[in-house]
Coordinates of C-alpha atoms and ligand atoms in Angstrom, one line a residue:
M180 CA -30.9 -12.1 -19.6
K181 CA -31.8 -9.5 -17.0
I182 CA -32.8 -10.8 -13.6
D183 CA -36.0 -9.3 -12.2
L184 CA -34.8 -8.5 -8.6
D185 CA -38.1 -6.7 -7.7
F186 CA -39.9 -9.9 -8.5
K187 CA -37.3 -12.2 -6.9
Y188 CA -37.2 -10.3 -3.6
K189 CA -40.7 -8.8 -3.4
V190 CA -41.8 -10.6 -0.2
L191 CA -38.5 -10.0 1.5
I192 CA -38.5 -6.2 0.7
N193 CA -42.1 -5.9 1.9
E194 CA -41.1 -7.6 5.2
I195 CA -38.3 -5.1 5.8
Q196 CA -40.4 -2.2 4.7
S197 CA -43.0 -3.2 7.3
Q198 CA -40.3 -3.4 10.1
K199 CA -38.1 -0.4 9.4
P200 CA -38.1 2.2 12.2
F201 CA -37.0 5.0 9.8
D202 CA -35.7 5.6 6.2
P203 CA -31.9 5.2 6.2
E204 CA -29.7 7.6 4.3
V205 CA -26.4 5.8 4.3
A206 CA -25.6 2.0 4.2
L207 CA -22.5 0.4 5.6
I208 CA -21.4 -3.1 5.0
L209 CA -18.9 -4.5 7.5
G210 CA -16.2 -6.9 6.4
S211 CA -14.7 -9.9 8.1
G212 CA -13.8 -9.2 11.7
L213 CA -15.0 -5.6 11.5
G214 CA -18.6 -6.4 12.6
D215 CA -18.4 -4.9 16.1
F216 CA -18.7 -1.4 14.7
A217 CA -22.4 -1.6 15.2
D218 CA -21.8 -1.4 19.0
Q219 CA -20.4 2.1 18.6
T220 CA -23.8 3.4 17.4
E221 CA -27.3 3.8 18.9
I222 CA -29.1 0.7 17.6
I223 CA -32.7 1.4 17.1
K224 CA -33.7 -1.9 15.6
T225 CA -32.0 -5.1 14.5
I226 CA -33.4 -7.6 12.1
S227 CA -31.8 -11.1 11.9
T228 CA -31.4 -12.0 8.3
D229 CA -32.5 -15.6 9.3
S230 CA -35.9 -14.2 9.9
L231 CA -36.2 -12.8 6.3
P232 CA -37.8 -15.0 3.7
G233 CA -35.3 -15.8 0.9
Y234 CA -32.2 -14.1 2.6
P235 CA -29.1 -16.3 2.0
K236 CA -27.6 -17.7 5.2
S237 CA -24.2 -16.4 6.1
T238 CA -21.8 -19.3 6.6
V239 CA -18.5 -17.5 7.4
E240 CA -17.1 -17.1 10.9
G241 CA -17.1 -13.3 11.8
H242 CA -20.1 -12.6 9.6
K243 CA -23.2 -12.4 11.8
G244 CA -26.5 -12.1 9.9
Y245 CA -27.8 -8.9 11.2
I246 CA -29.2 -5.8 9.6
H247 CA -29.1 -2.8 12.1
F248 CA -31.0 0.4 11.8
V249 CA -28.9 2.8 13.8
K250 CA -28.4 6.5 14.6
L251 CA -24.9 8.0 14.5
H252 CA -24.1 11.8 14.3
D253 CA -27.8 12.5 13.7
K254 CA -27.7 10.3 10.6
N255 CA -29.9 7.3 10.0
L256 CA -27.8 4.4 9.0
L257 CA -28.3 0.9 7.8
I258 CA -25.5 -1.4 8.9
Y259 CA -24.9 -4.9 7.6
Q260 CA -23.1 -7.1 10.2
G261 CA -22.3 -9.9 7.9
R262 CA -22.2 -10.2 4.0
I263 CA -22.9 -12.8 1.4
H264 CA -19.9 -14.0 -0.7
P265 CA -19.7 -15.8 -4.1
Y266 CA -17.4 -18.3 -2.4
E267 CA -20.2 -19.5 -0.2
G268 CA -21.9 -20.8 -3.3
Y269 CA -24.1 -17.8 -3.8
K270 CA -24.8 -16.2 -7.1
I271 CA -23.9 -12.6 -7.7
S272 CA -27.6 -11.8 -7.8
E273 CA -27.8 -13.1 -4.2
C274 CA -24.6 -11.4 -3.1
I275 CA -25.8 -8.0 -4.0
L276 CA -29.0 -8.4 -1.9
P277 CA -27.8 -6.0 0.9
V278 CA -27.2 -3.3 -1.7
F279 CA -30.6 -3.9 -3.3
I280 CA -32.3 -3.6 0.1
A281 CA -30.4 -0.4 0.9
H282 CA -31.5 1.0 -2.5
K283 CA -35.1 0.1 -1.9
L284 CA -35.0 1.7 1.5
G285 CA -33.8 4.9 -0.1
C286 CA -30.0 4.9 0.8
K287 CA -28.2 7.2 -1.6
K288 CA -24.7 6.4 -0.3
I289 CA -23.0 3.2 0.7
L290 CA -19.7 2.5 2.4
L291 CA -18.2 -0.9 1.8
T292 CA -15.5 -2.4 4.0
N293 CA -13.6 -5.7 3.7
A294 CA -10.6 -7.7 4.8
A295 CA -7.9 -8.1 2.1
G296 CA -4.5 -9.6 1.6
G297 CA -1.8 -7.0 0.8
L298 CA 0.7 -7.4 -2.0
N299 CA 1.9 -3.9 -2.6
P300 CA 5.4 -3.9 -1.0
N301 CA 4.5 -0.7 1.0
F302 CA 1.6 -2.5 2.7
K303 CA 1.7 -4.4 5.9
P304 CA -1.0 -6.2 8.0
A305 CA -3.2 -3.8 10.0
D306 CA -2.9 -1.0 7.3
L307 CA -6.1 0.5 6.0
M308 CA -6.4 1.0 2.2
L309 CA -8.8 3.4 0.4
I310 CA -9.9 1.6 -2.7
T311 CA -9.3 3.7 -5.7
S312 CA -10.3 1.1 -8.4
M313 CA -11.1 -2.6 -8.8
N314 CA -11.2 -5.3 -11.5
T315 CA -14.5 -6.7 -12.8
F316 CA -13.2 -9.0 -15.6
N317 CA -14.1 -12.3 -13.9
I318 CA -17.7 -11.3 -13.0
K319 CA -18.7 -9.0 -15.9
K320 CA -21.2 -11.3 -17.4
E321 CA -23.0 -11.9 -14.1
L322 CA -23.0 -8.2 -13.4
T323 CA -24.5 -7.5 -16.8
D324 CA -27.3 -10.0 -16.1
L325 CA -28.2 -7.9 -13.1
I326 CA -27.9 -4.5 -14.7
G327 CA -29.5 -5.3 -18.0
L328 CA -28.9 -4.2 -21.6
A329 CA -25.7 -2.4 -22.4
T330 CA -27.1 1.1 -22.7
E331 CA -24.6 3.9 -22.9
K332 CA -25.8 5.0 -19.4
M333 CA -25.1 1.6 -18.0
K334 CA -21.7 1.5 -19.7
S335 CA -20.6 4.7 -18.1
D336 CA -22.3 4.0 -14.7
F337 CA -20.4 0.7 -14.6
L338 CA -17.2 2.7 -14.3
N339 CA -18.6 5.2 -11.9
F340 CA -17.2 3.6 -8.7
P341 CA -15.8 4.4 -6.2
S342 CA -17.2 7.9 -6.1
E343 CA -14.4 10.5 -6.2
R344 CA -16.5 12.8 -3.9
I345 CA -16.8 10.1 -1.3
N346 CA -13.2 9.1 -1.6
Q347 CA -12.2 12.8 -0.9
I348 CA -14.4 12.7 2.2
I349 CA -12.6 9.5 3.3
R350 CA -9.2 11.2 2.8
D351 CA -10.4 14.3 4.7
A352 CA -11.8 12.1 7.5
S353 CA -8.5 10.2 7.7
L354 CA -6.5 13.4 8.2
E355 CA -8.9 14.7 10.9
V356 CA -8.7 11.6 13.1
K357 CA -5.1 10.9 12.1
V358 CA -5.8 7.4 11.0
F359 CA -3.7 7.3 7.9
L360 CA -4.6 5.4 4.8
K361 CA -2.8 3.6 2.0
E362 CA -4.5 3.8 -1.4
G363 CA -4.7 1.2 -4.0
V364 CA -6.5 -1.1 -6.4
Y365 CA -8.6 -4.0 -4.9
W366 CA -8.4 -7.2 -6.9
F367 CA -11.3 -9.5 -6.7
G368 CA -11.0 -13.3 -6.8
T369 CA -14.0 -15.5 -6.5
G370 CA -12.3 -17.8 -3.9
P371 CA -13.2 -20.0 -2.0
S372 CA -9.4 -20.7 -1.6
Y373 CA -6.9 -17.9 -1.0
E374 CA -4.8 -17.2 -4.1
T375 CA -1.6 -19.2 -5.1
P376 CA 1.7 -17.3 -5.0
A377 CA 1.7 -17.5 -8.9
E378 CA -1.7 -15.8 -9.0
I379 CA -0.5 -13.1 -6.7
K380 CA 2.5 -12.5 -9.0
M381 CA 0.1 -12.1 -11.9
V382 CA -2.1 -9.7 -10.0
E383 CA 1.0 -7.6 -9.1
R384 CA 1.9 -7.3 -12.7
L385 CA -1.7 -6.3 -13.6
G386 CA -1.6 -3.5 -11.1
G387 CA -3.5 -4.9 -8.0
D388 CA -2.4 -3.8 -4.6
A389 CA -4.7 -5.9 -2.4
V390 CA -6.8 -9.1 -3.0
G391 CA -10.1 -10.1 -1.6
M392 CA -13.3 -12.1 -2.3
S393 CA -16.1 -9.5 -2.0
T394 CA -17.1 -5.8 -2.6
V395 CA -16.6 -5.5 -6.3
H396 CA -20.1 -6.7 -7.4
E397 CA -21.6 -4.6 -4.5
A398 CA -19.7 -1.5 -5.7
V399 CA -20.7 -1.9 -9.4
F400 CA -24.3 -2.7 -8.6
A401 CA -24.7 0.2 -6.2
S402 CA -23.2 2.7 -8.6
T403 CA -25.4 1.5 -11.4
L404 CA -28.4 2.1 -9.1
G405 CA -27.2 5.7 -8.7
M406 CA -25.7 5.3 -5.3
E407 CA -22.4 7.0 -4.3
V408 CA -19.9 4.3 -3.3
G409 CA -16.9 4.4 -1.1
A410 CA -14.8 1.4 -0.1
I411 CA -12.0 0.6 2.4
S412 CA -9.9 -2.5 2.8
C413 CA -8.4 -3.6 6.1
I414 CA -5.1 -5.3 5.1
T415 CA -5.3 -8.4 7.3
N416 CA -2.3 -10.4 6.0
Y417 CA 0.4 -10.5 3.4
A418 CA -1.0 -12.1 0.2
A419 CA 0.2 -15.6 -0.7
G420 CA 3.9 -15.8 -1.4
I421 CA 4.6 -12.3 -0.1
S422 CA 5.6 -13.7 3.2
Q423 CA 6.4 -17.3 4.3
N424 CA 3.3 -17.5 6.6
K425 CA 0.6 -19.9 5.7
L426 CA -2.7 -17.9 5.1
S427 CA -5.6 -18.6 7.5
H428 CA -9.0 -17.1 8.3
N429 CA -7.7 -16.9 11.9
E430 CA -5.0 -14.5 10.9
V431 CA -7.5 -12.4 9.1
M432 CA -9.8 -12.3 12.2
E433 CA -6.8 -11.6 14.6
T434 CA -5.5 -8.6 12.5
A435 CA -9.1 -7.3 12.1
E436 CA -9.3 -7.3 15.9
L437 CA -6.0 -5.3 16.1
V438 CA -7.3 -2.5 13.8
K439 CA -10.7 -2.4 15.4
N440 CA -10.1 0.9 17.2
K441 CA -8.6 2.9 14.4
F442 CA -11.1 1.5 11.9
E443 CA -14.0 2.5 14.2
K444 CA -12.5 6.0 14.7
L445 CA -12.2 6.5 10.9
V446 CA -15.6 5.1 9.9
K447 CA -17.3 7.3 12.6
K448 CA -15.7 10.4 11.2
I449 CA -16.6 9.4 7.6
I450 CA -20.2 9.0 8.6
E451 CA -20.2 12.4 10.3
M452 CA -18.7 14.0 7.1
I453 CA -20.5 12.0 4.4
Ligands
HPA549 N1 -6.9 -13.2 -0.3 C1 -8.2 -13.1 -0.6 N2 -9.1 -12.7 0.3 C2 -8.6 -12.3 1.5 C3 -7.3 -12.3 1.9 C4 -6.4 -12.8 0.9 O1 -5.1 -12.9 1.1 N3 -7.2 -11.8 3.2 C5 -8.5 -11.5 3.5 N4 -9.3 -11.8 2.6

């Protein structure tokens, strides 16, 4: 059954519409530990998500609940400092709220970023990976409830992510600022726990290069709304069983801090070129 998001979030969307200082063109969702990017921009207005009726509360360290309206390179951006994850107990129809808001405010492009564990043997912590494809098997039904009946258009839009045009811009930006990127397939797991070494072996055999607990539903939903989607992972750790280290959220946050400068340089350039 299709969920009526216009009805569900009517009051919330009206509230944001009444507070917005401008119509944003591009939305950016910042992943774990990458939230400081907003400080690199001219912030025109910040809305705390706590003040928005019906906005799910962010419960994860490193995910502040802010929506910033900012200017960067003469572009009007909407930046989410903090995202909503299925592992926090939220439904997919709640996790895609940032994308829905961006769409309602008129954004035609969205850049998604996240922290991920690397399992490709050529990856190491602090690498950045351009996402070339993702799995949706484990959330297809919930995504379909959002998107509606399986029309031919929806079936093809479902696959229309990430955008090849945006990915080419990301590659060009990477060369310009000399922040080199790995490329690979992002494998979504619902969490809340990190994967077991056996699960990582399975993902490896199925063609995954990095694992994480976000982004996929945002990407699919945005592309079915007609937005162009690009996505980048920050490899914050070796996935379970790839190294002897025990996985921890602290390691994720520490590595994200290490890549901060190159991540900011790259994302600034992408926004300039997008
Ligand atoms: N697994 C899942 N999600 C993650 C990881 C990981 O290893 N690192 C950062 N987010």
